[in-house]
Each structure stands twice: as structure tokens, then as C-alpha cells.
Amino acid sequence: MSWVKNLVPVLTMLCCTTIANTASADSFDQDVSQFISDEGTIIYLGTGIVLPLLLDGKNGKNQSLRVVDSLGTSLLVCEGLKAVTDVQRPDSDERDSFPSCHATLAFTVATMQSEFQPKYTLLWYAGASVIAYSRVNLNRHRWTEVLAGAAIGYGIAKLELSQPNGLLLFPIIGSDNEGGTIVGLQMSKSF
């Protein structure tokens, strides 16, 4: 069973990077980038959330919660910046290009998972890089936008990891007056 635990992240990341690297024809390249940008990103982020539950026993629940918390924080920061910066996308009249939230979220997961599973660091960052590249290849973002997104994701994940509890969410485990256990989540409201 332990070999399965070691194989899951390797196969997931190799699948994403191999598909991206084998693209040669323009239409195939665009199709691959579209897959990576859509379904591939969902698979990547989902793996980043679920994997600690499979690999890390008791710590897995807390690690998954921390990944969700860092993703939520990253998404709020990214969407806030999009609203404030009002940068036009390279492929349309939409004005929500800066920064790339795909890159932000992918690098958030890569940084969190690199802390929890250091032996897979290269694979996590390779997967995040392929997602960021797909956004440029699809002409949805410029390089500056994906690099800014990557930096934001990295920074928020490092901030999350430096805190004893989550940035937005942290678990509550206590007991009531009758000796029962209370389990829940508290949302932080301080900034």
C-alpha cells in the first residue's frame, strides 16, 4: 500500500508535464493547453487538497484544511487585485487579466505541498508551471500576469505556513459543559 501512496503524486504530475511537453502541432498544442487550463487545473488543485488525507495520516486533515485555507486566501487576494487593476486580457475586452488566478492557485498548492511532501517539490512546481504556461499559450494572460500570480500564490502559501493557525479558517476542538466534544471551523475576521 505504501508504494501506491508514493506513486499517486508522481503519476499525477508526470501526466500533466508529459502531456504539455509532447505538444508539437499548433492545434494539438492549443487543445492540450485548454485541457491543462481547465480539467488539468481542477485535477491538480483537487489532488493538492485530497493528497494529504491519503498520505499523511492524522496530520492529513490539518494539512488539507491548510491547503484549502491558503487557496481561499489566494483566491480572495487575486480577485481583489483583478478588480482594482482593471487590466485588459490579451484575447478579449475583458478587464480581469492581472494577475492570473490559475497561476496563483497552482503555485499556492505547489508551495503548500512542497512543505508537506518535500520529495515531490520538483513535480509540484513543474505542474504549477505547466498550468501557468497554458494560460500564456492560450493567450489568456501575458507572462507578467502569470509571474505575478505565481509570486502571489507562493507568498500567501509561505504566509499560511508561517502561522500557527490558518489565515482565514482554523479548527475548533473543545468540549461542552456535558463532557461532549465540539468540533468545527472558525473563520477569522481580522486583517
Short mmCIF file of C-alpha atoms in Angstrom, two decimals:
data_model
loop_
_atom_site.label_atom_id
_atom_site.label_comp_id
_atom_site.label_asym_id
_atom_site.label_seq_id
_atom_site.Cartn_x
_atom_site.Cartn_y
_atom_site.Cartn_z
CA MET A 1 0.00 0.00 0.00
CA SER A 2 2.88 2.42 0.68
CA TRP A 3 4.04 2.17 -2.94
CA VAL A 4 0.60 3.45 -4.01
CA LYS A 5 0.99 6.46 -1.75
CA ASN A 6 4.34 7.24 -3.38
CA LEU A 7 3.04 6.65 -6.88
CA VAL A 8 -0.07 8.88 -6.81
CA PRO A 9 1.66 12.29 -6.80
CA VAL A 10 4.33 11.15 -9.23
CA LEU A 11 1.82 9.88 -11.80
CA THR A 12 -0.40 12.94 -11.43
CA MET A 13 2.41 15.39 -12.03
CA LEU A 14 4.07 13.31 -14.76
CA CYS A 15 0.76 13.13 -16.60
CA CYS A 16 0.42 16.92 -16.60
CA THR A 17 4.02 17.63 -17.60
CA THR A 18 4.24 14.86 -20.21
CA ILE A 19 1.09 15.98 -21.99
CA ALA A 20 2.36 19.56 -22.12
CA ASN A 21 5.82 18.57 -23.34
CA THR A 22 4.57 16.30 -26.14
CA ALA A 23 2.51 19.01 -27.80
CA SER A 24 4.00 19.80 -31.20
CA ALA A 25 1.31 20.87 -33.68
CA ASP A 26 -0.40 24.20 -33.04
CA SER A 27 -3.95 22.82 -32.80
CA PHE A 28 -2.83 19.92 -30.64
CA ASP A 29 -0.82 22.36 -28.53
CA GLN A 30 -3.89 24.54 -28.05
CA ASP A 31 -6.05 21.51 -27.18
CA VAL A 32 -3.52 20.33 -24.62
CA SER A 33 -3.22 23.80 -23.13
CA GLN A 34 -7.01 24.05 -22.94
CA PHE A 35 -7.19 20.71 -21.12
CA ILE A 36 -4.44 21.73 -18.69
CA SER A 37 -6.05 25.12 -18.12
CA ASP A 38 -9.48 23.62 -17.43
CA GLU A 39 -9.71 19.99 -16.30
CA GLY A 40 -6.00 19.71 -15.56
CA THR A 41 -6.12 22.64 -13.15
CA ILE A 42 -9.12 21.17 -11.34
CA ILE A 43 -7.36 17.80 -11.05
CA TYR A 44 -4.16 19.49 -9.85
CA LEU A 45 -5.89 21.62 -7.20
CA GLY A 46 -8.09 18.72 -6.09
CA THR A 47 -5.06 16.48 -5.75
CA GLY A 48 -3.36 19.15 -3.66
CA ILE A 49 -6.33 19.18 -1.29
CA VAL A 50 -7.01 15.43 -1.10
CA LEU A 51 -3.47 14.03 -1.18
CA PRO A 52 -2.63 14.89 2.46
CA LEU A 53 -5.66 12.87 3.55
CA LEU A 54 -4.26 9.83 1.74
CA LEU A 55 -0.58 10.20 2.62
CA ASP A 56 -0.25 11.89 5.98
CA GLY A 57 -2.47 10.07 8.45
CA LYS A 58 -3.50 12.21 11.41
CA ASN A 59 -1.73 15.30 10.06
CA GLY A 60 -3.50 14.92 6.72
CA LYS A 61 -6.76 16.51 7.84
CA ASN A 62 -4.97 19.58 9.15
CA GLN A 63 -2.78 19.79 6.06
CA SER A 64 -5.80 19.58 3.74
CA LEU A 65 -7.53 22.29 5.75
CA ARG A 66 -4.41 24.46 5.50
CA VAL A 67 -4.31 23.96 1.71
CA VAL A 68 -7.99 24.94 1.43
CA ASP A 69 -7.35 27.97 3.65
CA SER A 70 -4.38 29.12 1.59
CA LEU A 71 -6.35 28.60 -1.64
CA GLY A 72 -9.24 30.65 -0.27
CA THR A 73 -6.92 33.44 0.80
CA SER A 74 -5.11 33.36 -2.55
CA LEU A 75 -8.37 33.50 -4.47
CA LEU A 76 -9.61 36.49 -2.44
CA VAL A 77 -6.35 38.39 -2.99
CA CYS A 78 -6.25 37.51 -6.69
CA GLU A 79 -9.86 38.50 -7.37
CA GLY A 80 -9.39 41.70 -5.35
CA LEU A 81 -6.35 42.64 -7.44
CA LYS A 82 -8.25 41.88 -10.66
CA ALA A 83 -10.99 44.30 -9.60
CA VAL A 84 -8.51 47.04 -8.67
CA THR A 85 -6.03 46.74 -11.55
CA ASP A 86 -8.62 46.50 -14.36
CA VAL A 87 -6.12 45.14 -16.94
CA GLN A 88 -7.50 44.04 -20.32
CA ARG A 89 -6.95 40.44 -21.35
CA PRO A 90 -4.80 39.88 -24.45
CA ASP A 91 -7.56 37.86 -26.16
CA SER A 92 -10.69 39.87 -25.35
CA ASP A 93 -12.16 43.09 -24.00
CA GLU A 94 -12.50 41.58 -20.52
CA ARG A 95 -10.66 43.65 -17.93
CA ASP A 96 -9.68 41.00 -15.41
CA SER A 97 -6.29 39.84 -16.60
CA PHE A 98 -3.94 40.83 -13.76
CA PRO A 99 -2.93 38.63 -12.03
CA SER A 100 -3.53 35.10 -13.31
CA CYS A 101 -5.65 33.29 -10.71
CA HIS A 102 -4.79 29.95 -12.33
CA ALA A 103 -1.10 30.62 -11.65
CA THR A 104 -1.87 31.98 -8.18
CA LEU A 105 -3.81 28.90 -7.12
CA ALA A 106 -1.42 26.43 -8.77
CA PHE A 107 1.62 27.94 -7.06
CA THR A 108 -0.26 28.10 -3.76
CA VAL A 109 -0.79 24.34 -3.94
CA ALA A 110 2.78 23.71 -5.12
CA THR A 111 4.23 25.66 -2.21
CA MET A 112 1.97 24.04 0.38
CA GLN A 113 2.57 20.52 -0.91
CA SER A 114 6.31 21.13 -1.16
CA GLU A 115 6.27 21.82 2.56
CA PHE A 116 4.22 18.71 3.35
CA GLN A 117 5.88 16.37 0.81
CA PRO A 118 9.37 17.78 0.10
CA LYS A 119 10.45 14.83 -2.04
CA TYR A 120 7.84 15.84 -4.63
CA THR A 121 8.73 19.55 -4.73
CA LEU A 122 10.00 19.47 -8.30
CA LEU A 123 6.86 17.73 -9.54
CA TRP A 124 4.51 20.16 -7.78
CA TYR A 125 6.29 23.20 -9.17
CA ALA A 126 6.51 21.58 -12.63
CA GLY A 127 2.74 21.07 -12.59
CA ALA A 128 2.13 24.66 -11.48
CA SER A 129 4.48 25.92 -14.19
CA VAL A 130 2.66 23.91 -16.87
CA ILE A 131 -0.65 25.42 -15.74
CA ALA A 132 0.83 28.93 -15.84
CA TYR A 133 2.32 28.25 -19.29
CA SER A 134 -1.06 27.04 -20.57
CA ARG A 135 -2.61 30.41 -19.73
CA VAL A 136 0.01 32.26 -21.80
CA ASN A 137 -0.17 29.70 -24.61
CA LEU A 138 -3.95 30.19 -24.81
CA ASN A 139 -3.36 33.96 -24.94
CA ARG A 140 -5.50 34.46 -21.81
CA HIS A 141 -2.59 36.12 -19.97
CA ARG A 142 0.78 37.74 -20.51
CA TRP A 143 3.93 36.40 -18.86
CA THR A 144 3.94 39.27 -16.36
CA GLU A 145 0.46 38.27 -15.21
CA VAL A 146 1.31 34.62 -14.64
CA LEU A 147 4.60 35.52 -12.93
CA ALA A 148 2.74 37.91 -10.62
CA GLY A 149 0.16 35.20 -9.94
CA ALA A 150 2.90 32.69 -9.16
CA ALA A 151 4.56 35.14 -6.76
CA ILE A 152 1.26 35.85 -5.01
CA GLY A 153 0.48 32.15 -4.63
CA TYR A 154 3.96 31.41 -3.32
CA GLY A 155 3.85 34.33 -0.88
CA ILE A 156 0.42 33.53 0.51
CA ALA A 157 1.32 29.86 0.97
CA LYS A 158 4.52 30.82 2.81
CA LEU A 159 2.50 33.19 5.00
CA GLU A 160 -0.01 30.41 5.69
CA LEU A 161 2.79 28.04 6.64
CA SER A 162 4.34 30.60 8.99
CA GLN A 163 1.12 30.90 11.04
CA PRO A 164 0.19 28.50 13.85
CA ASN A 165 -3.42 28.52 12.59
CA GLY A 166 -4.89 29.25 9.21
CA LEU A 167 -5.16 32.71 7.71
CA LEU A 168 -8.95 32.56 7.25
CA LEU A 169 -10.02 29.24 8.77
CA PHE A 170 -8.83 27.36 11.78
CA PRO A 171 -10.22 24.31 13.54
CA ILE A 172 -12.03 24.48 16.85
CA ILE A 173 -11.85 21.40 19.02
CA GLY A 174 -13.20 21.67 22.54
CA SER A 175 -15.69 20.26 24.98
CA ASP A 176 -19.09 21.38 26.13
CA ASN A 177 -20.42 21.51 29.70
CA GLU A 178 -21.67 17.94 29.49
CA GLY A 179 -18.32 16.41 28.52
CA GLY A 180 -19.11 16.14 24.82
CA THR A 181 -16.68 17.16 22.11
CA ILE A 182 -17.26 20.19 19.92
CA VAL A 183 -15.58 20.19 16.52
CA GLY A 184 -15.88 22.94 13.95
CA LEU A 185 -14.23 25.69 11.95
CA GLN A 186 -13.89 29.32 12.85
CA MET A 187 -13.47 31.99 10.26
CA SER A 188 -11.05 34.73 11.18
CA LYS A 189 -12.20 38.29 10.66
CA SER A 190 -9.01 40.18 11.49
CA PHE A 191 -6.83 41.70 8.80
#
